[in-house]
């Protein structure tokens, strides 16, 4: 009969996230992880397999708590164009509140992914595709109801939005300046504006509440 685990999986995964966030994938050893997670190396391997598998599980949990939470909340409560705007505004706010300048774990992972490490690249690419898919759904829906212009292909706009997101997170680590980051998104927001203001949904109470919400 298998012995029950003597640790809370969510707690130890959060500890692993912190180690990968502080040190990066390559510089984090299994010994570092076991020490921070408070479990023996053998238990770590038994529960999570190798370091790469633990890394993927950690990124998944990080996304659950950040991008996926934000996407689910905004996509189901706001019109498409407003969901994109609120998403990027919250990213800026979170970046400015990042006093340790740790940045985004997913973006850091994308920058760290070595050209020779195809498995690492695939893990990161899979998660980045998930974020791009959110932008694509919003743009496609907005173009369908004429609240987002159709001058650009939905796929191209989604990729542009992804690149802006990555740019915000990278710039914020070196220059966490509000004017810089807000200036980065202004032309993008203008590109999403429909020429006919009558087709733009009004600023709802929900949107105002979301924009005023504090980020942790």
CSV table of C-alpha atoms in Angstrom, one decimal:
chain,number,residue,atom,x,y,z
A,1,UNK,CA,0.0,0.0,0.0
A,2,UNK,CA,1.4,3.4,-1.0
A,3,UNK,CA,2.3,5.7,1.9
A,4,UNK,CA,0.2,9.0,2.0
A,5,UNK,CA,2.2,12.1,1.2
A,6,UNK,CA,3.4,14.0,4.3
A,7,UNK,CA,3.2,17.4,2.7
A,8,UNK,CA,0.7,19.7,1.1
A,9,UNK,CA,1.2,19.7,-2.6
A,10,UNK,CA,0.1,23.3,-3.1
A,11,UNK,CA,2.4,24.6,-0.4
A,12,UNK,CA,5.5,22.8,-1.7
A,13,UNK,CA,4.7,23.9,-5.3
A,14,UNK,CA,4.5,27.5,-4.1
A,15,UNK,CA,7.9,27.1,-2.6
A,16,UNK,CA,9.3,25.7,-5.8
A,17,UNK,CA,7.8,28.6,-7.7
A,18,UNK,CA,9.7,31.0,-5.5
A,19,UNK,CA,13.0,29.2,-6.1
A,20,UNK,CA,12.5,29.1,-9.9
A,21,UNK,CA,11.4,32.8,-9.8
A,22,UNK,CA,14.5,33.9,-7.8
A,23,UNK,CA,17.1,31.8,-9.5
A,24,UNK,CA,15.8,30.7,-12.8
A,25,UNK,CA,15.5,27.2,-14.1
A,26,UNK,CA,19.2,26.4,-14.8
A,27,UNK,CA,20.6,27.9,-11.6
A,28,UNK,CA,18.1,26.1,-9.3
A,29,UNK,CA,19.3,22.8,-8.1
A,30,UNK,CA,17.3,19.9,-6.8
A,31,UNK,CA,19.0,20.5,-3.4
A,32,UNK,CA,17.8,24.1,-3.5
A,33,UNK,CA,14.3,23.0,-4.3
A,34,UNK,CA,14.2,20.2,-1.7
A,35,UNK,CA,15.5,22.6,1.0
A,36,UNK,CA,13.0,25.4,0.2
A,37,UNK,CA,10.1,22.9,-0.2
A,38,UNK,CA,10.9,21.3,3.1
A,39,UNK,CA,11.0,17.7,1.7
A,40,UNK,CA,13.7,15.2,1.1
A,41,UNK,CA,15.2,14.8,-2.3
A,42,UNK,CA,13.7,11.3,-2.6
A,43,UNK,CA,10.3,12.6,-1.8
A,44,UNK,CA,10.6,15.3,-4.4
A,45,UNK,CA,11.5,12.7,-7.1
A,46,UNK,CA,8.7,10.4,-6.0
A,47,UNK,CA,6.1,13.1,-6.0
A,48,UNK,CA,7.1,15.2,-9.0
A,49,UNK,CA,9.6,13.2,-11.1
A,50,UNK,CA,12.6,15.1,-12.3
A,51,UNK,CA,13.4,18.8,-12.1
A,52,UNK,CA,11.9,19.6,-15.5
A,53,UNK,CA,8.6,18.0,-14.5
A,54,UNK,CA,8.5,20.0,-11.3
A,55,UNK,CA,9.3,23.1,-13.3
A,56,UNK,CA,6.4,22.5,-15.6
A,57,UNK,CA,4.0,21.9,-12.7
A,58,UNK,CA,5.3,25.1,-11.0
A,59,UNK,CA,4.7,27.1,-14.1
A,60,UNK,CA,1.2,25.6,-14.4
A,61,UNK,CA,0.3,26.6,-10.9
A,62,UNK,CA,1.8,30.1,-11.4
A,63,UNK,CA,-0.4,30.6,-14.5
A,64,UNK,CA,-3.4,29.4,-12.5
A,65,UNK,CA,-2.8,32.1,-10.0
A,66,UNK,CA,-2.0,34.9,-12.4
A,67,UNK,CA,-2.7,34.8,-16.1
A,68,UNK,CA,-5.5,32.2,-16.0
A,69,UNK,CA,-7.2,33.9,-13.1
A,70,UNK,CA,-7.1,37.2,-14.9
A,71,UNK,CA,-8.2,35.9,-18.2
A,72,UNK,CA,-11.1,34.0,-16.7
A,73,UNK,CA,-12.3,37.1,-14.7
A,74,UNK,CA,-12.0,39.6,-17.5
A,75,UNK,CA,-13.1,37.6,-20.5
A,76,UNK,CA,-16.3,36.6,-18.8
A,77,UNK,CA,-17.2,40.1,-17.3
A,78,UNK,CA,-16.1,42.6,-20.0
A,79,UNK,CA,-16.6,43.3,-23.7
A,80,UNK,CA,-13.7,42.0,-25.8
A,81,UNK,CA,-11.9,45.3,-26.3
A,82,UNK,CA,-12.3,46.3,-22.7
A,83,UNK,CA,-11.0,42.9,-21.5
A,84,UNK,CA,-7.8,43.4,-23.5
A,85,UNK,CA,-7.4,46.9,-22.1
A,86,UNK,CA,-8.1,45.8,-18.5
A,87,UNK,CA,-5.7,42.9,-18.9
A,88,UNK,CA,-2.8,45.0,-20.0
A,89,UNK,CA,-3.6,47.7,-17.4
A,90,UNK,CA,-3.5,45.1,-14.7
A,91,UNK,CA,-0.2,43.8,-16.0
A,92,UNK,CA,1.3,47.4,-15.8
A,93,UNK,CA,-0.1,47.8,-12.3
A,94,UNK,CA,1.4,44.5,-11.2
A,95,UNK,CA,4.7,45.3,-12.8
A,96,UNK,CA,4.9,48.7,-11.0
A,97,UNK,CA,4.1,46.9,-7.7
A,98,UNK,CA,6.9,44.4,-8.2
A,99,UNK,CA,9.3,46.0,-5.7
A,100,UNK,CA,11.8,43.1,-6.0
A,101,UNK,CA,11.7,43.4,-9.8
A,102,UNK,CA,11.3,39.6,-10.1
A,103,UNK,CA,9.3,40.1,-13.3
A,104,UNK,CA,6.9,37.5,-14.7
A,105,UNK,CA,8.0,33.9,-14.2
A,106,UNK,CA,6.6,32.9,-17.6
A,107,UNK,CA,8.4,35.8,-19.4
A,108,UNK,CA,11.6,35.1,-17.4
A,109,UNK,CA,11.4,31.5,-18.5
A,110,UNK,CA,11.0,32.5,-22.2
A,111,UNK,CA,14.1,34.7,-22.0
A,112,UNK,CA,16.1,31.9,-20.2
A,113,UNK,CA,15.1,29.1,-22.6
A,114,UNK,CA,18.3,27.9,-24.2
A,115,UNK,CA,18.3,27.3,-28.0
A,116,UNK,CA,19.6,23.7,-27.4
A,117,UNK,CA,17.0,22.8,-24.8
A,118,UNK,CA,14.0,22.0,-27.0
A,119,UNK,CA,11.9,20.5,-24.2
A,120,UNK,CA,12.2,23.7,-22.1
A,121,UNK,CA,11.4,25.8,-25.2
A,122,UNK,CA,8.3,23.7,-25.8
A,123,UNK,CA,7.0,24.1,-22.3
A,124,UNK,CA,7.3,27.9,-22.5
A,125,UNK,CA,5.9,28.0,-26.0
A,126,UNK,CA,2.8,26.0,-24.9
A,127,UNK,CA,2.1,28.5,-22.1
A,128,UNK,CA,2.7,31.6,-24.3
A,129,UNK,CA,0.3,30.1,-26.9
A,130,UNK,CA,-2.3,30.0,-24.2
A,131,UNK,CA,-2.0,33.7,-23.5
A,132,UNK,CA,-2.0,34.5,-27.2
A,133,UNK,CA,-5.2,32.5,-27.6
A,134,UNK,CA,-6.9,34.8,-25.1
A,135,UNK,CA,-6.0,37.8,-27.2
A,136,UNK,CA,-7.1,36.1,-30.3
A,137,UNK,CA,-10.5,35.2,-28.9
A,138,UNK,CA,-11.0,38.8,-27.7
A,139,UNK,CA,-10.0,40.3,-31.0
A,140,UNK,CA,-12.0,37.9,-33.1
A,141,UNK,CA,-15.1,38.5,-31.0
A,142,UNK,CA,-14.6,42.3,-31.1
A,143,UNK,CA,-14.2,42.3,-34.9
A,144,UNK,CA,-17.3,40.2,-35.2
A,145,UNK,CA,-19.4,42.7,-33.3
A,146,UNK,CA,-17.6,45.7,-34.8
A,147,UNK,CA,-16.1,47.0,-31.6
A,148,UNK,CA,-12.6,46.3,-32.8
A,149,UNK,CA,-11.5,47.4,-36.3
A,150,UNK,CA,-10.9,44.8,-39.0
A,151,UNK,CA,-8.0,46.7,-40.7
A,152,UNK,CA,-5.6,44.1,-39.3
A,153,UNK,CA,-6.0,40.3,-39.2
A,154,UNK,CA,-7.1,39.0,-35.8
A,155,UNK,CA,-4.1,36.7,-35.7
A,156,UNK,CA,-1.7,39.6,-36.3
A,157,UNK,CA,-3.3,41.7,-33.6
A,158,UNK,CA,-3.2,38.8,-31.1
A,159,UNK,CA,0.6,38.4,-31.8
A,160,UNK,CA,1.1,42.1,-31.4
A,161,UNK,CA,-0.7,42.1,-28.1
A,162,UNK,CA,1.5,39.2,-26.9
A,163,UNK,CA,4.6,41.1,-27.9
A,164,UNK,CA,3.4,44.2,-26.0
A,165,UNK,CA,2.7,42.1,-22.9
A,166,UNK,CA,6.3,40.6,-23.1
A,167,UNK,CA,7.7,44.1,-23.6
A,168,UNK,CA,5.9,45.5,-20.6
A,169,UNK,CA,7.2,42.7,-18.4
A,170,UNK,CA,10.8,43.0,-19.6
A,171,UNK,CA,11.0,46.8,-19.6
A,172,UNK,CA,9.5,46.9,-16.1
A,173,UNK,CA,12.4,45.0,-14.6
A,174,UNK,CA,14.9,47.6,-15.8
A,175,UNK,CA,12.8,50.7,-15.9
A,176,UNK,CA,9.6,50.5,-13.8
A,177,UNK,CA,8.4,53.8,-14.9
A,178,UNK,CA,4.6,54.4,-15.2
A,179,UNK,CA,4.8,56.9,-18.1
A,180,UNK,CA,7.0,54.5,-20.1
A,181,UNK,CA,4.8,51.5,-19.6
A,182,UNK,CA,1.5,53.4,-20.2
A,183,UNK,CA,3.0,55.0,-23.3
A,184,UNK,CA,3.8,51.6,-24.6
A,185,UNK,CA,0.1,50.6,-24.6
A,186,UNK,CA,-1.5,53.9,-25.7
A,187,UNK,CA,-1.0,53.4,-29.5
A,188,UNK,CA,-2.1,49.8,-29.2
A,189,UNK,CA,-5.3,50.8,-27.5
A,190,UNK,CA,-5.8,53.4,-30.2
A,191,UNK,CA,-5.4,50.6,-32.8
A,192,UNK,CA,-8.2,48.7,-31.1
A,193,UNK,CA,-10.6,51.6,-31.2
A,194,UNK,CA,-13.4,51.5,-33.7
A,195,UNK,CA,-13.8,54.6,-35.8
A,196,UNK,CA,-17.5,54.7,-34.9
A,197,UNK,CA,-17.7,55.6,-31.1
A,198,UNK,CA,-21.4,54.6,-31.1
A,199,UNK,CA,-20.3,51.0,-31.5
A,200,UNK,CA,-18.1,51.1,-28.4
A,201,UNK,CA,-19.7,49.8,-25.3
A,202,UNK,CA,-19.9,52.2,-22.4
A,203,UNK,CA,-17.5,52.0,-19.4
A,204,UNK,CA,-19.4,49.8,-17.1
A,205,UNK,CA,-19.3,49.7,-13.3
A,206,UNK,CA,-17.6,46.3,-13.6
A,207,UNK,CA,-14.8,47.7,-15.7
A,208,UNK,CA,-14.3,50.6,-13.3
A,209,UNK,CA,-14.2,48.2,-10.4
A,210,UNK,CA,-11.7,46.0,-12.1
A,211,UNK,CA,-9.4,48.9,-13.0
A,212,UNK,CA,-9.4,50.1,-9.4
A,213,UNK,CA,-8.7,46.7,-8.0
A,214,UNK,CA,-5.4,46.3,-6.2
A,215,UNK,CA,-2.9,43.8,-7.4
A,216,UNK,CA,-0.9,41.6,-5.1
